[in-house]
mmCIF file of C-alpha atoms in Angstrom:
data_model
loop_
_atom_site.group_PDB
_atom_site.id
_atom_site.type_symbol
_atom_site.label_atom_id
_atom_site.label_comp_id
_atom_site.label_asym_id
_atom_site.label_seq_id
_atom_site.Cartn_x
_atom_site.Cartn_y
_atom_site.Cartn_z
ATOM 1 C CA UNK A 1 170.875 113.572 26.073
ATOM 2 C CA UNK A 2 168.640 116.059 26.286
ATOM 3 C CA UNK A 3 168.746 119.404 28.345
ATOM 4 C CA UNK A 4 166.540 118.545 31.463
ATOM 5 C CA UNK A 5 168.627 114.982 31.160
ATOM 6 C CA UNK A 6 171.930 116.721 31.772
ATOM 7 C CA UNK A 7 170.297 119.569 34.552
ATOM 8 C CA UNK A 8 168.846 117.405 36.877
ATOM 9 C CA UNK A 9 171.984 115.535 38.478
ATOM 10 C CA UNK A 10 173.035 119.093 39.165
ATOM 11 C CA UNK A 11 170.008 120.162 40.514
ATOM 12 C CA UNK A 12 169.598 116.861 42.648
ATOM 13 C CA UNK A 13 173.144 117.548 44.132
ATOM 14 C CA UNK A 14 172.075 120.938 45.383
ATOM 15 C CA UNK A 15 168.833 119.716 46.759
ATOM 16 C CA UNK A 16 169.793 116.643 48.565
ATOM 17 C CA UNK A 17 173.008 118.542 49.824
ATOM 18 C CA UNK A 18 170.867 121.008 51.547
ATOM 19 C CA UNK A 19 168.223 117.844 53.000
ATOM 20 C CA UNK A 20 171.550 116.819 54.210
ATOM 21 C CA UNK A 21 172.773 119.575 55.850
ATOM 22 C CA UNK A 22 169.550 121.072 57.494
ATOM 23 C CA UNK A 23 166.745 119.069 57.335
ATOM 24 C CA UNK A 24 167.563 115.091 57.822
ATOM 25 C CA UNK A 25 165.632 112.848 60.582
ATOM 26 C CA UNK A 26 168.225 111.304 62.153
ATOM 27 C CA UNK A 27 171.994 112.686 61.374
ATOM 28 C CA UNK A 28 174.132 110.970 59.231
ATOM 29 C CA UNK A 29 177.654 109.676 60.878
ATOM 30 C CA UNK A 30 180.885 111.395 59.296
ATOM 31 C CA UNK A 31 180.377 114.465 57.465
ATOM 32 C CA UNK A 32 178.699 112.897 54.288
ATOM 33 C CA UNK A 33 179.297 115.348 50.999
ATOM 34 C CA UNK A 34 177.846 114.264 47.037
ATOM 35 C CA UNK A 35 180.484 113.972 45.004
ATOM 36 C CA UNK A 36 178.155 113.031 41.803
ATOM 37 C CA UNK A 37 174.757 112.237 41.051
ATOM 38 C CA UNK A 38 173.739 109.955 37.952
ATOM 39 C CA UNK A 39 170.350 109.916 37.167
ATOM 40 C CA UNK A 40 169.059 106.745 35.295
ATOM 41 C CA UNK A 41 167.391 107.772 31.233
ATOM 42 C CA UNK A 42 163.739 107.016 32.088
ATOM 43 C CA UNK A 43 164.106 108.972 35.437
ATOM 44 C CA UNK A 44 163.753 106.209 37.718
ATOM 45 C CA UNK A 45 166.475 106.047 39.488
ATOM 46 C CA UNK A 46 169.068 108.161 40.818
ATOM 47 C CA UNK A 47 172.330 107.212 42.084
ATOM 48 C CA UNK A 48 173.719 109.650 44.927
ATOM 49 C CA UNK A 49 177.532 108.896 44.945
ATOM 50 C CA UNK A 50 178.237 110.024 48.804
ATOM 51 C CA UNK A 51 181.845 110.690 50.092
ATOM 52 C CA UNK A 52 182.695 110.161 53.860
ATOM 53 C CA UNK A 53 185.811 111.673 56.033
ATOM 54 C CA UNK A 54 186.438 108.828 58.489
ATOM 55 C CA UNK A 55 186.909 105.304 59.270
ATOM 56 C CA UNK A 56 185.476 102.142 56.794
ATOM 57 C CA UNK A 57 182.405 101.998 59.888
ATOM 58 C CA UNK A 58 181.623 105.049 59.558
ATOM 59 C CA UNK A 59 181.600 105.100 55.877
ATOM 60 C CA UNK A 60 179.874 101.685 55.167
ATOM 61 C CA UNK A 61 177.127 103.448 58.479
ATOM 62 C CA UNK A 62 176.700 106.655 56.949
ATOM 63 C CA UNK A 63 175.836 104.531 53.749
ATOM 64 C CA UNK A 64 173.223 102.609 55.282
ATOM 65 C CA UNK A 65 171.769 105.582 57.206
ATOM 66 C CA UNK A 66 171.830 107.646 53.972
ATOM 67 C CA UNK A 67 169.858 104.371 52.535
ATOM 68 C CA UNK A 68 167.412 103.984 55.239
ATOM 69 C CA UNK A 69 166.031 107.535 54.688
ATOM 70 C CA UNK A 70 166.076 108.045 51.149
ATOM 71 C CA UNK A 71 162.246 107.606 50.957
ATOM 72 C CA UNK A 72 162.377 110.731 53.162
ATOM 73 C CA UNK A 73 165.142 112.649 51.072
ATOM 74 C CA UNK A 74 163.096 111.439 48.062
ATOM 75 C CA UNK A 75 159.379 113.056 49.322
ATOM 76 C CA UNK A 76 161.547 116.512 49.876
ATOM 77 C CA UNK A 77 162.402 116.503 46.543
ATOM 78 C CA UNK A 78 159.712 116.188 45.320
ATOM 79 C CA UNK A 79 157.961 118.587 47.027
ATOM 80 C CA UNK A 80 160.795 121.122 46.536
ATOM 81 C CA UNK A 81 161.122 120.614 42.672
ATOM 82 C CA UNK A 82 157.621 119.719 41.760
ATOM 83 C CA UNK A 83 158.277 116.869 39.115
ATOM 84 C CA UNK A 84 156.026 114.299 38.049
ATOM 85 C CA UNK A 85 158.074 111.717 38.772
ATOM 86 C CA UNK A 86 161.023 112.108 41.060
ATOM 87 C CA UNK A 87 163.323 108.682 40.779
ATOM 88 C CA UNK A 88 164.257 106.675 43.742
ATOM 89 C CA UNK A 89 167.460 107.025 45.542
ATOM 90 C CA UNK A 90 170.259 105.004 46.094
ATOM 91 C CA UNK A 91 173.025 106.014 48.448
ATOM 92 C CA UNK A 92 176.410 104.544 46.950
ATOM 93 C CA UNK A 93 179.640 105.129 48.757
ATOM 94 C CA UNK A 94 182.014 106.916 46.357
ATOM 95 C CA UNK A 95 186.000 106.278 46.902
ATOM 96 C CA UNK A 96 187.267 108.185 43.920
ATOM 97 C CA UNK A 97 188.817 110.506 46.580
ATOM 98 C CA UNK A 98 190.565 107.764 48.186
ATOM 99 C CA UNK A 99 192.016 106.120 45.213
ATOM 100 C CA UNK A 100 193.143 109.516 44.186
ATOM 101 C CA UNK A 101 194.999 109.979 48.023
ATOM 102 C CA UNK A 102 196.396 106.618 47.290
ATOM 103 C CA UNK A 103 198.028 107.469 43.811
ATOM 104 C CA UNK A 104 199.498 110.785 44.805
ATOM 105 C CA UNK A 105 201.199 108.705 47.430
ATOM 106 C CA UNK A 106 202.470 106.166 45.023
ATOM 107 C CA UNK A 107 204.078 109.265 42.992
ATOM 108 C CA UNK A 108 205.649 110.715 45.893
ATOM 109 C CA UNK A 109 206.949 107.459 46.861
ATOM 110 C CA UNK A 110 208.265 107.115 43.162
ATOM 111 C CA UNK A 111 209.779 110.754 43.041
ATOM 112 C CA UNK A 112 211.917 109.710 46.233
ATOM 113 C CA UNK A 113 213.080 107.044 44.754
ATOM 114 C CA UNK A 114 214.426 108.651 41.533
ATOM 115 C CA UNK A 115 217.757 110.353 41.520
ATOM 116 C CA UNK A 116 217.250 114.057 41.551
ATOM 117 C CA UNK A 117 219.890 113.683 37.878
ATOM 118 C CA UNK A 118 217.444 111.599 35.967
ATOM 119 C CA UNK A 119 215.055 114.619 34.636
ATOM 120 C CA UNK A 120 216.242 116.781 31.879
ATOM 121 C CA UNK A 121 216.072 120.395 32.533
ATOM 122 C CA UNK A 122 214.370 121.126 29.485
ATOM 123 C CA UNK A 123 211.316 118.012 28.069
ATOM 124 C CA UNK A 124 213.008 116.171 25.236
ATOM 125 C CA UNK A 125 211.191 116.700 21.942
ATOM 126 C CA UNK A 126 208.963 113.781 20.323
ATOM 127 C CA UNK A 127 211.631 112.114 18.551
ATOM 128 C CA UNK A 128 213.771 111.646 22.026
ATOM 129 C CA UNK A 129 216.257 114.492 20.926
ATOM 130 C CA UNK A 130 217.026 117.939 22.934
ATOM 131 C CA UNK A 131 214.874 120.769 21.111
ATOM 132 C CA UNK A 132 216.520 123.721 19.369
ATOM 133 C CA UNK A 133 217.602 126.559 21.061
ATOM 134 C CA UNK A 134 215.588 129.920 20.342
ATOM 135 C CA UNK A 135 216.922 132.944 20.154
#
């Protein structure tokens, strides 16, 4: 992968953050935020991976929204970062943050359900025995 390759999904984020924040058409539902931004090898496409506090309606309508004015957000761009070719933009809901909520819950509900006795006060070494005291 070479250098402008790897730069540009960072550079995208920070430019289409800002379109987002100050300079969009109509305003997006929910307070959208990119969580990642994968850019295709040939440059010509970009995936903006979007994250949405709120409701599944307002997610799946910021979404759409985001979708229906990525020709806009695209034109900025390329004014902005003066490429040749700047790739087009799909919006794609991103619920990494969600599934992440939902697995700290499972823990929690797994820690509660474990006697507080059942973890060693000191980690058992690799072959399942206690480790040696130092001194």
């Amino acid at each position: 992968m070479s250098y402008r390759t790897h730069r540009l999904p960072h550079v995208f984020r920070e430019e289409i953050s800002k379109v987002l924040l100050r300079e969009l058409r109509d305003k997006c539902p929910g307070l959208p935020s990119i969580t990642e931004v994968k850019v295709s090898p040939d440059l010509s496409t970009a995936r903006v991976f979007i994250s949405v506090f709120g409701s599944p309606e307002l997610q799946r309508e910021a979404v759409l929204k985001l979708n229906e004015q990525a020709g806009y957000v695209r034109k900025l761009l390329g004014q902005r970062l003066r490429l040749r070719r700047v790739p087009e933009l799909r919006f794609v809901f991103d619920d990494a943050l969600e599934h992440g909520q939902r697995m700290m819950e499972i823990f929690q509900e797994i820690a509660k359900e474990l006697p507080p006795d059942d973890s060693p006060a000191e980690p058992l070494a690799p072959d399942g025995t206690a480790p040696a005291a130092t001194g």
